[in-house]
Short mmCIF file of C-alpha atoms in Angstrom, two decimals:
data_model
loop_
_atom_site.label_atom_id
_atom_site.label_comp_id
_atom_site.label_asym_id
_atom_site.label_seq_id
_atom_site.Cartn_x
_atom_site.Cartn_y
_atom_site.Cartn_z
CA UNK A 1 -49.13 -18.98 -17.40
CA UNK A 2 -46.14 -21.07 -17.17
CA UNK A 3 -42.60 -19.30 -15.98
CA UNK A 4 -40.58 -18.35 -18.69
CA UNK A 5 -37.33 -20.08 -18.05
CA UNK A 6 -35.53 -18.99 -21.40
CA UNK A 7 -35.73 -15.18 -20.66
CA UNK A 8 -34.34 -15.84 -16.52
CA UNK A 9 -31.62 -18.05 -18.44
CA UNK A 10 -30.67 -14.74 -20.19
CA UNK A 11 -31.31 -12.31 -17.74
CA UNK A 12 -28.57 -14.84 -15.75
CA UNK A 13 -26.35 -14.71 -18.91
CA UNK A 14 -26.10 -11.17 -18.78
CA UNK A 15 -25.34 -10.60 -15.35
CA UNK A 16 -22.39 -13.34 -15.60
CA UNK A 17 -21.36 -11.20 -18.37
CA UNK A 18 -21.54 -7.86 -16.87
CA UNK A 19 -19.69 -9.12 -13.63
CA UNK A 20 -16.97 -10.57 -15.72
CA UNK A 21 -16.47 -7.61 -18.16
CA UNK A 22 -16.66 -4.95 -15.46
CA UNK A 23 -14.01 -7.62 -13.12
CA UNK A 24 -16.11 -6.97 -10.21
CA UNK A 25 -15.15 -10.46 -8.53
CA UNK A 26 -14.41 -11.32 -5.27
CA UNK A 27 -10.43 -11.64 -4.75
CA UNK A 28 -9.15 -14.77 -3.41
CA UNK A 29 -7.95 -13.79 0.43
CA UNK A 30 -4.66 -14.89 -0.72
CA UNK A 31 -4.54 -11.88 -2.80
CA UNK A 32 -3.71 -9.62 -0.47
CA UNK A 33 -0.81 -7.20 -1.10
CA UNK A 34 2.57 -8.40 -0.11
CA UNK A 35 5.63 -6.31 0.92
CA UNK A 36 9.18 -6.71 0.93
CA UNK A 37 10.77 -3.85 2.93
CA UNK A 38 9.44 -0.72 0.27
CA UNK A 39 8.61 -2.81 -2.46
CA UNK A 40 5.59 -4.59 -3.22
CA UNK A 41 6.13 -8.18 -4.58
CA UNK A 42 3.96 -8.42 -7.90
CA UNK A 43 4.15 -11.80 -9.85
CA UNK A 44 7.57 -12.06 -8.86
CA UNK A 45 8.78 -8.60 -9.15
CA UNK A 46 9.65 -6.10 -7.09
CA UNK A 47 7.97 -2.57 -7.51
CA UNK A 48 8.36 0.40 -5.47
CA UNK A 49 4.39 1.36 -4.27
CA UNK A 50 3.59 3.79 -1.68
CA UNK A 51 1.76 1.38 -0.02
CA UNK A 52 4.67 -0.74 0.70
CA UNK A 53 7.16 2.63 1.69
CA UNK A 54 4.55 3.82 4.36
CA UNK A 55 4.39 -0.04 5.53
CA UNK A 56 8.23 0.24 5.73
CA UNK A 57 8.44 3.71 7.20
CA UNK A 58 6.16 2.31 9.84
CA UNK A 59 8.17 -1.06 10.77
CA UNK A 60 11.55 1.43 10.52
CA UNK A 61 10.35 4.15 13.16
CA UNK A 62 8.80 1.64 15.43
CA UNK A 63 12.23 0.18 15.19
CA UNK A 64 13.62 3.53 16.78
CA UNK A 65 10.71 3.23 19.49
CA UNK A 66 7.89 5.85 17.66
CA UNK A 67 4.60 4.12 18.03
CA UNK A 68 3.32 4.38 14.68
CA UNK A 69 0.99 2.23 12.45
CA UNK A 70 1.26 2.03 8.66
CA UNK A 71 -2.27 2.90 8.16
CA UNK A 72 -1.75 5.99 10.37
CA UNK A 73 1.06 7.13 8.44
CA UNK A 74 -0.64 6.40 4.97
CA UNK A 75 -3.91 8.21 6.13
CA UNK A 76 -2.27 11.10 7.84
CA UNK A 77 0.56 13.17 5.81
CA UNK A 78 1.15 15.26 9.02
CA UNK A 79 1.90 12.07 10.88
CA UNK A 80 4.03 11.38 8.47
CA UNK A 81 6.28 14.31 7.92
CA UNK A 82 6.79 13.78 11.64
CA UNK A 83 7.86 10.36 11.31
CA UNK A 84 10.32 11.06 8.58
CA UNK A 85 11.64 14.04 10.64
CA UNK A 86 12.49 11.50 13.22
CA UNK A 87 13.99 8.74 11.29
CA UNK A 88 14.27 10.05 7.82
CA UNK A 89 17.97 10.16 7.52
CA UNK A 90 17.88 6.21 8.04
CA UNK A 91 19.39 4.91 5.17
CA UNK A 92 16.45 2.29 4.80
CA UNK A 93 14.14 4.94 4.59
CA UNK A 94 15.85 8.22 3.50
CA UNK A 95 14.28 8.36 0.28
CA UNK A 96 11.20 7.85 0.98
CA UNK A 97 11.36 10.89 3.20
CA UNK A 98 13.25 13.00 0.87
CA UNK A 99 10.50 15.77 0.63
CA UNK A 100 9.87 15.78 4.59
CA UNK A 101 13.67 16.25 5.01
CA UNK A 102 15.82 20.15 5.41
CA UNK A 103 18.57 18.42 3.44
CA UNK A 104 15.79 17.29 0.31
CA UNK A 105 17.44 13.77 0.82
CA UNK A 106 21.09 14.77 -0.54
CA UNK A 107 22.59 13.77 2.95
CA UNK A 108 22.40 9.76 3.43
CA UNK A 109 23.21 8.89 6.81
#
């Protein structure tokens, strides 16, 4: 019995479609996120993320000599808290560690 090419056309079909409905495709590697100090740059704009603040909070306390990695501080809140103890009345950075700080973030240094 010969293959039945019409049913593997839409069995194809169908799987293009799910993929493209459910957006499960790759990302370009240019599409990777993209900071500017706290703010993440999206189509132009600038939007405040958590992803970008811990980046930031990172690049500010290694600044003051703490060896710290964004990914450490955005997987550990502990590790965190410390960091913003240490440098959280940095003006760069002082609202991001509002919660972490005894003055809640009223006193900008």
């Amino acid at each position: 019995m010969p293959p039945d090419h019409s049913s593997a056309r839409s069995t194809a079909l169908a799987v293009v479609a799910l993929v493209l409905a459910t957006g499960i495709v790759p990302a370009p590697a240019d599409a990777a996120i993209r900071c500017k100090e706290s703010y993440q740059i999206v189509q132009g704009n600038l939007i405040a993320t958590p992803y970008c603040e811990d980046s930031y909070l990172a690049e500010v306390a290694r600044g003051y000599g703490t060896r710290v990695s964004a990914r450490e501080i955005r997987n550990n809140p502990n590790r965190k808290e410390q960091v913003c103890r240490l440098v959280g009345g940095d003006i760069r950075v002082s609202d991001i560690c509002a919660q972490y700080r005894s003055d809640g973030g009223r006193n900008k240094r």
